[in-house]
Amino acid sequence: MSTPVYLDNAATTPLDSRVLEAMLPHLGGRRGNASSLHASGAAALDAVEEARASVAAFMGAEPGEIFFTSGGTEADNIAVLGLAAASPENQHLVVSRIEHPAVRQAAEHLGRIGYEVSWIGVNEEGRVDPEEFAAALRPDTALAAVMWANNEVGTVQPVEELAVICEQRGVPLHVDAVQAAGRIRIDLGSVPIATLAISGHKLYGPQGVGALYVRRGVEVRPTVFGGGQEQGLRSGTHNVAGIAGLGEAARLAAEELDVRVAHEEALRDRILDGVCSIPGVRLNGHARERLSNNAHLYVEGVEAEGLVLLCDAIGFEIGSGSACASGGHKASSVLLAMGFDEQEAFSVVRVTVGKDTSEQEIDGFVEAFATAVARLRELSPLYAG
Ligand code: PLP
């Protein structure tokens, strides 16, 4: 059987072979602990610091503002819980309704232990209204959190504007940039974001490694305790190979960003041209303010899981909603926040291209998708069209 066409790059991206090359010396042979004083330890520490410089350059930050973590989830948790812990006199949070569970559930946890959370809604395109956001900020707001781009529908938020509002009001803003990183150029020198999370495996880097940016002067209290690595903010022996991989992935992403985005946008639009002419198929999220690689589709009369499995059976791997949220059978809170009803929320699929996806693959997908939708509709008692 031939290799399936992978169109689920929002769930995880393939590991770039150049990234693997950068990791290999730290996986086999001589291996040091970056905290050890001997030469093997020093070599490991050099690799960690080189990666830190590369991740910092990737987002316009200083190396001392970058903290390595075990991924996007941990970076989000450290930021939300650690910013809250840094100002215990302030017991109020402002959080968008479309956050990834890594932020949403950390905020819900704070809600259970006495914080008040103001949840900020979105319009039908999935965008936060800056005026509504500004109105929710209070003198006792410990932090605000809005993701840069949504992992399900791909809508990009007006983060620069929200960051300025937060700065003026003296509230630290946490931004989950896990999906945006590598697709939107991030320059933290010119956007006053307090903390920002990225993840290696959405950037053609390894899984299980990420980074948290903490602006100099912003206090984030640790929530993980141990050997004091990462300036005491994230204790634990460094994942040297993973960190080296993230560093190389960030370096390549910075260098290739414009080419990757142009390539992805052309393929995404090729998908939309191909599938939106099928009756009852439409794009969800914002038409323009959206990630270069994301085509999130509502397919009337079709149950998403069936469509994903049928596409898989004929050689195309796509996502149903969000991989991180799948497994349970609950309607996506992002789609409900955008005004979908429960039934509509189960009729969506997420098709996400990558830097190595080809036009030929997209043309094959468009044809297969049309066939799969027609076949499922024939069987569906729900579809009258
Ligand atoms: N935030 C967003 C927006 C994501 O899409 C994901 C993963 O899908 C995460 C956070 C979690 O990152 P990780 O898988 O590295 O824990």
mmCIF file of C-alpha atoms and ligand atoms in Angstrom:
data_model
loop_
_atom_site.group_PDB
_atom_site.id
_atom_site.type_symbol
_atom_site.label_atom_id
_atom_site.label_comp_id
_atom_site.label_asym_id
_atom_site.label_seq_id
_atom_site.Cartn_x
_atom_site.Cartn_y
_atom_site.Cartn_z
ATOM 1 C CA MET A 1 0.000 0.000 0.000
ATOM 2 C CA SER A 2 1.353 3.447 -0.840
ATOM 3 C CA THR A 3 2.195 5.983 1.875
ATOM 4 C CA PRO A 4 -0.857 8.009 2.869
ATOM 5 C CA VAL A 5 -0.973 11.706 2.075
ATOM 6 C CA TYR A 6 -0.570 13.538 5.373
ATOM 7 C CA LEU A 7 -2.883 16.539 5.732
ATOM 8 C CA ASP A 8 -2.985 16.855 9.526
ATOM 9 C CA ASN A 9 -0.049 19.200 10.126
ATOM 10 C CA ALA A 10 -1.906 21.103 12.865
ATOM 11 C CA ALA A 11 -1.854 17.904 14.944
ATOM 12 C CA THR A 12 1.852 17.376 14.421
ATOM 13 C CA THR A 13 4.353 18.069 11.657
ATOM 14 C CA PRO A 14 6.831 15.529 10.286
ATOM 15 C CA LEU A 15 10.343 15.775 11.709
ATOM 16 C CA ASP A 16 12.566 17.707 9.254
ATOM 17 C CA SER A 17 15.574 15.566 8.285
ATOM 18 C CA ARG A 18 17.891 18.530 9.009
ATOM 19 C CA VAL A 19 16.439 18.700 12.530
ATOM 20 C CA LEU A 20 17.034 14.984 13.016
ATOM 21 C CA GLU A 21 20.680 15.515 11.964
ATOM 22 C CA ALA A 22 21.056 18.168 14.658
ATOM 23 C CA MET A 23 19.603 15.812 17.281
ATOM 24 C CA LEU A 24 21.536 12.656 16.477
ATOM 25 C CA PRO A 25 24.842 13.570 18.189
ATOM 26 C CA HIS A 26 22.896 13.980 21.440
ATOM 27 C CA LEU A 27 21.019 10.704 21.168
ATOM 28 C CA GLY A 28 23.866 8.261 20.547
ATOM 29 C CA GLY A 29 27.453 8.063 21.680
ATOM 30 C CA ARG A 30 28.760 10.522 24.214
ATOM 31 C CA ARG A 31 26.020 12.002 26.328
ATOM 32 C CA GLY A 32 26.334 14.520 29.142
ATOM 33 C CA ASN A 33 23.945 16.102 31.599
ATOM 34 C CA ALA A 34 23.864 19.839 30.870
ATOM 35 C CA SER A 35 24.231 20.460 34.627
ATOM 36 C CA SER A 36 27.484 18.426 34.981
ATOM 37 C CA LEU A 37 30.817 20.212 35.287
ATOM 38 C CA HIS A 38 32.920 17.851 33.140
ATOM 39 C CA ALA A 39 33.533 18.134 29.403
ATOM 40 C CA SER A 40 30.535 15.963 28.397
ATOM 41 C CA GLY A 41 28.291 18.133 30.541
ATOM 42 C CA ALA A 42 29.768 21.295 29.049
ATOM 43 C CA ALA A 43 29.129 19.990 25.518
ATOM 44 C CA ALA A 44 25.500 19.308 26.422
ATOM 45 C CA LEU A 45 25.168 22.770 27.954
ATOM 46 C CA ASP A 46 26.660 24.336 24.829
ATOM 47 C CA ALA A 47 24.006 22.611 22.723
ATOM 48 C CA VAL A 48 21.245 23.856 25.060
ATOM 49 C CA GLU A 49 22.561 27.427 24.970
ATOM 50 C CA GLU A 50 22.988 27.387 21.200
ATOM 51 C CA ALA A 51 19.370 26.284 20.885
ATOM 52 C CA ARG A 52 18.270 28.981 23.333
ATOM 53 C CA ALA A 53 19.935 31.646 21.184
ATOM 54 C CA SER A 54 18.246 30.263 18.088
ATOM 55 C CA VAL A 55 14.769 30.142 19.691
ATOM 56 C CA ALA A 56 15.290 33.678 21.036
ATOM 57 C CA ALA A 57 16.287 34.988 17.593
ATOM 58 C CA PHE A 58 13.283 33.213 16.054
ATOM 59 C CA MET A 59 10.898 35.326 18.149
ATOM 60 C CA GLY A 60 12.877 38.564 18.569
ATOM 61 C CA ALA A 61 13.690 37.870 22.233
ATOM 62 C CA GLU A 62 16.827 37.688 24.387
ATOM 63 C CA PRO A 63 18.249 34.229 25.204
ATOM 64 C CA GLY A 64 17.695 34.902 28.928
ATOM 65 C CA GLU A 65 13.957 35.209 28.232
ATOM 66 C CA ILE A 66 13.640 31.632 26.864
ATOM 67 C CA PHE A 67 12.831 28.663 29.132
ATOM 68 C CA PHE A 68 12.754 25.127 27.753
ATOM 69 C CA THR A 69 9.803 22.927 28.674
ATOM 70 C CA SER A 70 8.405 19.516 27.788
ATOM 71 C CA GLY A 71 6.087 21.050 25.189
ATOM 72 C CA GLY A 72 3.373 23.583 24.558
ATOM 73 C CA THR A 73 1.121 22.211 27.284
ATOM 74 C CA GLU A 74 3.718 22.652 30.003
ATOM 75 C CA ALA A 75 4.706 26.105 28.753
ATOM 76 C CA ASP A 76 1.044 27.212 28.858
ATOM 77 C CA ASN A 77 0.550 25.760 32.341
ATOM 78 C CA ILE A 78 3.700 27.341 33.763
ATOM 79 C CA ALA A 79 2.657 30.721 32.354
ATOM 80 C CA VAL A 80 -0.956 30.717 33.549
ATOM 81 C CA LEU A 81 -0.310 29.205 36.991
ATOM 82 C CA GLY A 82 3.003 31.007 37.474
ATOM 83 C CA LEU A 83 1.715 34.472 36.529
ATOM 84 C CA ALA A 84 -1.250 33.977 38.865
ATOM 85 C CA ALA A 85 1.059 32.852 41.693
ATOM 86 C CA ALA A 86 3.245 35.925 41.185
ATOM 87 C CA SER A 87 0.422 38.321 42.165
ATOM 88 C CA PRO A 88 -1.616 36.491 44.831
ATOM 89 C CA GLU A 89 -3.443 39.696 45.775
ATOM 90 C CA ASN A 90 -5.071 39.692 42.303
ATOM 91 C CA GLN A 91 -7.691 36.957 41.925
ATOM 92 C CA HIS A 92 -9.202 37.687 38.522
ATOM 93 C CA LEU A 93 -8.335 36.319 35.063
ATOM 94 C CA VAL A 94 -9.424 37.241 31.539
ATOM 95 C CA VAL A 95 -9.301 34.281 29.147
ATOM 96 C CA SER A 96 -10.731 33.750 25.671
ATOM 97 C CA ARG A 97 -13.312 31.001 25.187
ATOM 98 C CA ILE A 98 -11.347 29.443 22.345
ATOM 99 C CA GLU A 99 -8.123 28.599 24.181
ATOM 100 C CA HIS A 100 -6.450 25.217 23.853
ATOM 101 C CA PRO A 101 -7.196 22.968 26.867
ATOM 102 C CA ALA A 102 -3.641 23.629 28.123
ATOM 103 C CA VAL A 103 -4.666 27.215 28.887
ATOM 104 C CA ARG A 104 -8.396 26.715 29.356
ATOM 105 C CA GLN A 105 -8.072 23.948 31.925
ATOM 106 C CA ALA A 106 -5.308 25.750 33.828
ATOM 107 C CA ALA A 107 -7.693 28.745 34.089
ATOM 108 C CA GLU A 108 -10.586 26.462 35.098
ATOM 109 C CA HIS A 109 -8.343 25.015 37.801
ATOM 110 C CA LEU A 110 -7.681 28.531 39.133
ATOM 111 C CA GLY A 111 -11.437 29.110 39.009
ATOM 112 C CA ARG A 112 -11.981 26.097 41.272
ATOM 113 C CA ILE A 113 -9.533 27.435 43.856
ATOM 114 C CA GLY A 114 -11.153 30.836 44.187
ATOM 115 C CA TYR A 115 -10.186 32.955 41.158
ATOM 116 C CA GLU A 116 -12.869 34.664 39.147
ATOM 117 C CA VAL A 117 -12.507 34.047 35.405
ATOM 118 C CA SER A 118 -13.996 36.373 32.786
ATOM 119 C CA TRP A 119 -14.368 34.258 29.628
ATOM 120 C CA ILE A 120 -14.198 36.374 26.495
ATOM 121 C CA GLY A 121 -16.362 35.222 23.601
ATOM 122 C CA VAL A 122 -15.607 35.367 19.889
ATOM 123 C CA ASN A 123 -17.632 36.330 16.831
ATOM 124 C CA GLU A 124 -18.774 33.771 14.261
ATOM 125 C CA GLU A 125 -15.377 33.949 12.558
ATOM 126 C CA GLY A 126 -13.660 33.068 15.835
ATOM 127 C CA ARG A 127 -12.170 36.517 16.601
ATOM 128 C CA VAL A 128 -11.990 38.212 19.984
ATOM 129 C CA ASP A 129 -13.306 41.788 20.054
ATOM 130 C CA PRO A 130 -10.544 44.042 21.504
ATOM 131 C CA GLU A 131 -13.151 46.392 23.034
ATOM 132 C CA GLU A 132 -14.885 43.582 24.885
ATOM 133 C CA PHE A 133 -11.493 42.291 25.972
ATOM 134 C CA ALA A 134 -10.388 45.722 27.255
ATOM 135 C CA ALA A 135 -13.664 46.173 29.137
ATOM 136 C CA ALA A 136 -13.097 42.898 31.020
ATOM 137 C CA LEU A 137 -9.690 43.932 32.433
ATOM 138 C CA ARG A 138 -9.816 45.093 36.062
ATOM 139 C CA PRO A 139 -7.334 46.475 38.607
ATOM 140 C CA ASP A 140 -7.282 43.008 40.237
ATOM 141 C CA THR A 141 -6.693 41.080 36.978
ATOM 142 C CA ALA A 142 -3.685 38.825 37.526
ATOM 143 C CA LEU A 143 -3.309 37.864 33.861
ATOM 144 C CA ALA A 144 -5.053 37.669 30.509
ATOM 145 C CA ALA A 145 -4.661 34.883 27.941
ATOM 146 C CA VAL A 146 -5.498 34.889 24.236
ATOM 147 C CA MET A 147 -3.956 32.486 21.731
ATOM 148 C CA TRP A 148 -2.258 33.890 18.626
ATOM 149 C CA ALA A 149 -3.995 31.486 16.252
ATOM 150 C CA ASN A 150 -6.601 28.854 16.944
ATOM 151 C CA ASN A 151 -5.607 25.204 16.536
ATOM 152 C CA GLU A 152 -9.018 24.107 15.262
ATOM 153 C CA VAL A 153 -10.440 26.753 12.931
ATOM 154 C CA GLY A 154 -7.157 28.561 12.204
ATOM 155 C CA THR A 155 -8.405 32.091 12.964
ATOM 156 C CA VAL A 156 -5.649 34.551 13.865
ATOM 157 C CA GLN A 157 -6.339 36.938 16.763
ATOM 158 C CA PRO A 158 -5.505 40.674 16.899
ATOM 159 C CA VAL A 159 -2.750 39.862 19.380
ATOM 160 C CA GLU A 160 -0.630 42.966 18.790
ATOM 161 C CA GLU A 161 -3.600 45.175 19.656
ATOM 162 C CA LEU A 162 -4.515 43.094 22.729
ATOM 163 C CA ALA A 163 -0.905 43.206 23.946
ATOM 164 C CA VAL A 164 -0.847 47.010 23.805
ATOM 165 C CA ILE A 165 -4.163 47.196 25.709
ATOM 166 C CA CYS A 166 -2.747 44.882 28.391
ATOM 167 C CA GLU A 167 0.465 46.854 28.675
ATOM 168 C CA GLN A 168 -1.467 50.099 29.144
ATOM 169 C CA ARG A 169 -3.572 48.474 31.879
ATOM 170 C CA GLY A 170 -0.588 46.821 33.591
ATOM 171 C CA VAL A 171 -1.916 43.272 33.036
ATOM 172 C CA PRO A 172 0.470 40.544 31.813
ATOM 173 C CA LEU A 173 -0.776 38.862 28.611
ATOM 174 C CA HIS A 174 -0.018 35.194 27.955
ATOM 175 C CA VAL A 175 -0.113 34.139 24.299
ATOM 176 C CA ASP A 176 -0.237 30.526 23.151
ATOM 177 C CA ALA A 177 1.657 30.743 19.851
ATOM 178 C CA VAL A 178 1.941 26.994 19.330
ATOM 179 C CA GLN A 179 0.088 27.070 15.982
ATOM 180 C CA ALA A 180 1.237 30.540 14.938
ATOM 181 C CA ALA A 181 4.974 29.909 15.355
ATOM 182 C CA GLY A 182 6.567 29.249 11.976
ATOM 183 C CA ARG A 183 3.538 30.696 10.142
ATOM 184 C CA ILE A 184 3.395 34.232 11.518
ATOM 185 C CA ARG A 185 6.587 36.190 12.146
ATOM 186 C CA ILE A 186 6.841 36.849 15.864
ATOM 187 C CA ASP A 187 8.792 39.903 16.997
ATOM 188 C CA LEU A 188 8.588 40.222 20.754
ATOM 189 C CA GLY A 189 10.825 43.267 20.601
ATOM 190 C CA SER A 190 7.882 45.215 19.194
ATOM 191 C CA VAL A 191 4.850 43.459 20.759
ATOM 192 C CA PRO A 192 4.511 43.814 24.552
ATOM 193 C CA ILE A 193 3.467 40.235 25.290
ATOM 194 C CA ALA A 194 4.429 39.039 28.808
ATOM 195 C CA THR A 195 4.692 35.288 28.169
ATOM 196 C CA LEU A 196 4.426 33.165 25.012
ATOM 197 C CA ALA A 197 4.407 29.407 24.415
ATOM 198 C CA ILE A 198 5.708 27.409 21.440
ATOM 199 C CA SER A 199 6.026 23.678 20.765
ATOM 200 C CA GLY A 200 8.661 21.762 18.779
ATOM 201 C CA HIS A 201 6.399 19.308 17.003
ATOM 202 C CA LYS A 202 4.277 21.939 15.254
ATOM 203 C CA LEU A 203 7.440 23.398 13.708
ATOM 204 C CA TYR A 204 8.978 20.276 12.083
ATOM 205 C CA GLY A 205 10.872 19.683 15.332
ATOM 206 C CA PRO A 206 10.603 16.820 17.838
ATOM 207 C CA GLN A 207 7.601 16.005 20.020
ATOM 208 C CA GLY A 208 7.923 16.484 23.789
ATOM 209 C CA VAL A 209 9.843 19.752 23.789
ATOM 210 C CA GLY A 210 8.725 23.364 23.815
ATOM 211 C CA ALA A 211 9.674 26.770 25.102
ATOM 212 C CA LEU A 212 8.182 29.529 27.187
ATOM 213 C CA TYR A 213 9.192 33.132 26.593
ATOM 214 C CA VAL A 214 9.042 35.327 29.709
ATOM 215 C CA ARG A 215 9.641 39.032 29.101
ATOM 216 C CA ARG A 216 12.450 40.428 31.212
ATOM 217 C CA GLY A 217 10.987 41.951 34.385
ATOM 218 C CA VAL A 218 7.794 39.836 34.325
ATOM 219 C CA GLU A 219 7.537 37.530 37.326
ATOM 220 C CA VAL A 220 6.412 33.933 36.807
ATOM 221 C CA ARG A 221 6.595 31.755 39.921
ATOM 222 C CA PRO A 222 7.705 28.150 39.432
ATOM 223 C CA THR A 223 5.156 25.364 39.590
ATOM 224 C CA VAL A 224 7.695 22.541 39.075
ATOM 225 C CA PHE A 225 10.376 22.109 41.732
ATOM 226 C CA GLY A 226 13.648 20.238 41.691
ATOM 227 C CA GLY A 227 17.202 20.807 40.556
ATOM 228 C CA GLY A 228 16.715 24.454 39.627
ATOM 229 C CA GLN A 229 17.333 24.166 35.876
ATOM 230 C CA GLU A 230 16.038 26.916 33.569
ATOM 231 C CA GLN A 231 16.659 29.656 36.162
ATOM 232 C CA GLY A 232 14.568 27.653 38.618
ATOM 233 C CA LEU A 233 11.401 28.081 36.545
ATOM 234 C CA ARG A 234 11.367 24.581 35.085
ATOM 235 C CA SER A 235 13.407 22.090 37.061
ATOM 236 C CA GLY A 236 14.317 18.769 35.471
ATOM 237 C CA THR A 237 17.285 17.360 33.546
ATOM 238 C CA HIS A 238 17.438 18.982 30.122
ATOM 239 C CA ASN A 239 16.139 17.022 27.136
ATOM 240 C CA VAL A 240 19.312 17.925 25.246
ATOM 241 C CA ALA A 241 18.498 16.165 21.962
ATOM 242 C CA GLY A 242 14.968 17.577 21.950
ATOM 243 C CA ILE A 243 16.178 21.069 22.768
ATOM 244 C CA ALA A 244 18.854 20.897 20.051
ATOM 245 C CA GLY A 245 16.101 19.802 17.640
ATOM 246 C CA LEU A 246 13.832 22.669 18.673
ATOM 247 C CA GLY A 247 16.719 25.103 18.196
ATOM 248 C CA GLU A 248 17.393 23.867 14.671
ATOM 249 C CA ALA A 249 13.665 23.803 13.847
ATOM 250 C CA ALA A 250 13.350 27.428 14.996
ATOM 251 C CA ARG A 251 16.425 28.472 12.999
ATOM 252 C CA LEU A 252 15.049 26.876 9.831
ATOM 253 C CA ALA A 253 11.558 28.279 10.413
ATOM 254 C CA ALA A 254 12.925 31.822 10.750
ATOM 255 C CA GLU A 255 14.968 31.413 7.570
ATOM 256 C CA GLU A 256 12.240 29.777 5.476
ATOM 257 C CA LEU A 257 9.087 31.360 6.881
ATOM 258 C CA ASP A 258 8.120 33.488 3.874
ATOM 259 C CA VAL A 259 8.606 30.648 1.400
ATOM 260 C CA ARG A 260 6.702 28.187 3.601
ATOM 261 C CA VAL A 261 3.777 30.557 4.105
ATOM 262 C CA ALA A 262 3.456 31.358 0.383
ATOM 263 C CA HIS A 263 3.564 27.626 -0.449
ATOM 264 C CA GLU A 264 1.005 26.701 2.218
ATOM 265 C CA GLU A 265 -1.386 29.511 1.299
ATOM 266 C CA ALA A 266 -1.402 28.470 -2.333
ATOM 267 C CA LEU A 267 -2.191 24.866 -1.378
ATOM 268 C CA ARG A 268 -4.798 25.832 1.203
ATOM 269 C CA ASP A 269 -6.568 27.991 -1.386
ATOM 270 C CA ARG A 270 -6.345 25.158 -3.924
ATOM 271 C CA ILE A 271 -8.208 22.963 -1.427
ATOM 272 C CA LEU A 272 -10.834 25.634 -0.835
ATOM 273 C CA ASP A 273 -11.318 26.216 -4.575
ATOM 274 C CA GLY A 274 -11.744 22.481 -5.009
ATOM 275 C CA VAL A 275 -14.062 21.578 -2.141
ATOM 276 C CA CYS A 276 -16.168 24.679 -1.497
ATOM 277 C CA SER A 277 -17.928 24.155 -4.823
ATOM 278 C CA ILE A 278 -19.451 20.956 -3.375
ATOM 279 C CA PRO A 279 -22.958 21.922 -2.160
ATOM 280 C CA GLY A 280 -23.134 22.244 1.642
ATOM 281 C CA VAL A 281 -19.357 22.533 2.146
ATOM 282 C CA ARG A 282 -17.997 25.800 3.524
ATOM 283 C CA LEU A 283 -14.962 27.260 5.218
ATOM 284 C CA ASN A 284 -15.113 27.945 8.971
ATOM 285 C CA GLY A 285 -13.232 30.726 10.716
ATOM 286 C CA HIS A 286 -11.978 33.984 9.246
ATOM 287 C CA ALA A 287 -11.563 34.093 5.463
ATOM 288 C CA ARG A 288 -8.367 36.189 5.532
ATOM 289 C CA GLU A 289 -7.111 36.392 9.120
ATOM 290 C CA ARG A 290 -6.285 32.703 9.157
ATOM 291 C CA LEU A 291 -3.312 30.390 9.327
ATOM 292 C CA SER A 292 -1.614 29.776 6.005
ATOM 293 C CA ASN A 293 -2.004 26.003 6.290
ATOM 294 C CA ASN A 294 -5.524 25.580 7.666
ATOM 295 C CA ALA A 295 -8.712 24.677 5.769
ATOM 296 C CA HIS A 296 -11.405 23.987 8.373
ATOM 297 C CA LEU A 297 -14.553 22.762 6.678
ATOM 298 C CA TYR A 298 -18.189 22.337 7.583
ATOM 299 C CA VAL A 299 -19.698 19.472 5.599
ATOM 300 C CA GLU A 300 -23.476 19.457 5.768
ATOM 301 C CA GLY A 301 -25.132 16.097 6.408
ATOM 302 C CA VAL A 302 -21.878 14.262 7.095
ATOM 303 C CA GLU A 303 -20.545 13.043 10.411
ATOM 304 C CA ALA A 304 -16.883 14.093 10.752
ATOM 305 C CA GLU A 305 -15.570 10.850 12.199
ATOM 306 C CA GLY A 306 -16.973 8.820 9.311
ATOM 307 C CA LEU A 307 -15.461 11.227 6.802
ATOM 308 C CA VAL A 308 -12.037 11.151 8.483
ATOM 309 C CA LEU A 309 -12.066 7.324 8.546
ATOM 310 C CA LEU A 310 -13.207 7.052 4.935
ATOM 311 C CA CYS A 311 -10.530 9.539 3.798
ATOM 312 C CA ASP A 312 -7.990 7.517 5.774
ATOM 313 C CA ALA A 313 -9.120 4.307 4.081
ATOM 314 C CA ILE A 314 -8.547 5.875 0.665
ATOM 315 C CA GLY A 315 -5.139 7.295 1.552
ATOM 316 C CA PHE A 316 -5.626 10.785 2.985
ATOM 317 C CA GLU A 317 -5.027 11.637 6.637
ATOM 318 C CA ILE A 318 -7.052 14.625 7.842
ATOM 319 C CA GLY A 319 -8.236 15.794 11.273
ATOM 320 C CA SER A 320 -11.677 15.886 12.859
ATOM 321 C CA GLY A 321 -11.736 19.054 14.926
ATOM 322 C CA SER A 322 -8.608 19.068 17.055
ATOM 323 C CA ALA A 323 -6.356 16.077 17.700
ATOM 324 C CA CYS A 324 -5.638 17.295 21.228
ATOM 325 C CA ALA A 325 -9.333 17.475 21.985
ATOM 326 C CA SER A 326 -10.360 14.278 20.233
ATOM 327 C CA GLY A 327 -10.893 11.005 22.001
ATOM 328 C CA GLY A 328 -13.885 12.281 23.936
ATOM 329 C CA HIS A 329 -17.238 12.762 22.265
ATOM 330 C CA LYS A 330 -17.940 16.342 23.236
ATOM 331 C CA ALA A 331 -18.729 19.139 20.823
ATOM 332 C CA SER A 332 -15.764 21.479 20.384
ATOM 333 C CA SER A 333 -15.999 24.445 22.757
ATOM 334 C CA VAL A 334 -14.360 26.582 20.062
ATOM 335 C CA LEU A 335 -17.150 25.853 17.583
ATOM 336 C CA LEU A 336 -19.870 26.341 20.209
ATOM 337 C CA ALA A 337 -18.295 29.724 21.070
ATOM 338 C CA MET A 338 -18.503 30.615 17.360
ATOM 339 C CA GLY A 339 -22.246 29.865 17.336
ATOM 340 C CA PHE A 340 -22.331 26.324 15.917
ATOM 341 C CA ASP A 341 -25.032 24.087 17.368
ATOM 342 C CA GLU A 342 -24.105 20.657 18.775
ATOM 343 C CA GLN A 343 -25.024 18.794 15.592
ATOM 344 C CA GLU A 344 -23.156 21.166 13.264
ATOM 345 C CA ALA A 345 -20.094 20.902 15.509
ATOM 346 C CA PHE A 346 -19.809 17.202 14.635
ATOM 347 C CA SER A 347 -19.820 17.905 10.891
ATOM 348 C CA VAL A 348 -16.439 19.608 10.594
ATOM 349 C CA VAL A 349 -13.030 18.431 9.448
ATOM 350 C CA ARG A 350 -9.639 20.116 9.632
ATOM 351 C CA VAL A 351 -7.343 19.805 6.635
ATOM 352 C CA THR A 352 -3.881 21.234 7.310
ATOM 353 C CA VAL A 353 -1.110 21.292 4.730
ATOM 354 C CA GLY A 354 2.617 21.522 5.415
ATOM 355 C CA LYS A 355 5.776 22.873 3.865
ATOM 356 C CA ASP A 356 6.367 19.608 1.999
ATOM 357 C CA THR A 357 2.822 19.011 0.755
ATOM 358 C CA SER A 358 2.620 18.987 -3.060
ATOM 359 C CA GLU A 359 0.039 20.292 -5.524
ATOM 360 C CA GLN A 360 -0.444 16.778 -6.831
ATOM 361 C CA GLU A 361 -1.315 15.564 -3.340
ATOM 362 C CA ILE A 362 -3.895 18.331 -3.007
ATOM 363 C CA ASP A 363 -5.470 17.515 -6.365
ATOM 364 C CA GLY A 364 -5.720 13.873 -5.320
ATOM 365 C CA PHE A 365 -7.265 14.905 -2.035
ATOM 366 C CA VAL A 366 -9.891 17.178 -3.583
ATOM 367 C CA GLU A 367 -11.085 14.359 -5.816
ATOM 368 C CA ALA A 368 -11.097 11.804 -2.995
ATOM 369 C CA PHE A 369 -12.893 14.206 -0.666
ATOM 370 C CA ALA A 370 -15.705 14.830 -3.160
ATOM 371 C CA THR A 371 -16.163 11.070 -3.622
ATOM 372 C CA ALA A 372 -16.114 10.404 0.124
ATOM 373 C CA VAL A 373 -18.647 13.164 0.873
ATOM 374 C CA ALA A 374 -20.989 11.900 -1.862
ATOM 375 C CA ARG A 375 -20.739 8.321 -0.594
ATOM 376 C CA LEU A 376 -21.463 9.283 3.021
ATOM 377 C CA ARG A 377 -24.378 11.488 2.011
ATOM 378 C CA GLU A 378 -25.964 8.624 0.087
ATOM 379 C CA LEU A 379 -25.966 6.636 3.332
ATOM 380 C CA SER A 380 -27.038 9.515 5.564
ATOM 381 C CA PRO A 381 -30.645 9.773 6.748
ATOM 382 C CA LEU A 382 -29.761 13.356 7.779
ATOM 383 C CA TYR A 383 -28.896 14.643 4.343
ATOM 384 C CA ALA A 384 -31.737 15.735 2.138
ATOM 385 C CA GLY A 385 -29.707 17.879 -0.300
HETATM 386 N N1 PLP B 1 -1.556 24.947 22.249
HETATM 387 C C1 PLP B 1 -2.035 24.760 21.006
HETATM 388 C C2 PLP B 1 -2.692 25.893 20.288
HETATM 389 C C3 PLP B 1 -1.903 23.509 20.398
HETATM 390 O O1 PLP B 1 -2.376 23.329 19.156
HETATM 391 C C4 PLP B 1 -1.277 22.457 21.106
HETATM 392 C C5 PLP B 1 -1.195 21.099 20.530
HETATM 393 O O2 PLP B 1 -1.971 20.728 19.707
HETATM 394 C C6 PLP B 1 -0.774 22.723 22.394
HETATM 395 C C7 PLP B 1 -0.945 23.985 22.939
HETATM 396 C C8 PLP B 1 -0.069 21.683 23.189
HETATM 397 O O3 PLP B 1 1.257 21.536 22.758
HETATM 398 P P1 PLP B 1 2.042 20.174 23.055
HETATM 399 O O4 PLP B 1 1.426 19.133 22.180
HETATM 400 O O5 PLP B 1 3.461 20.468 22.696
HETATM 401 O O6 PLP B 1 1.889 19.882 24.509
#
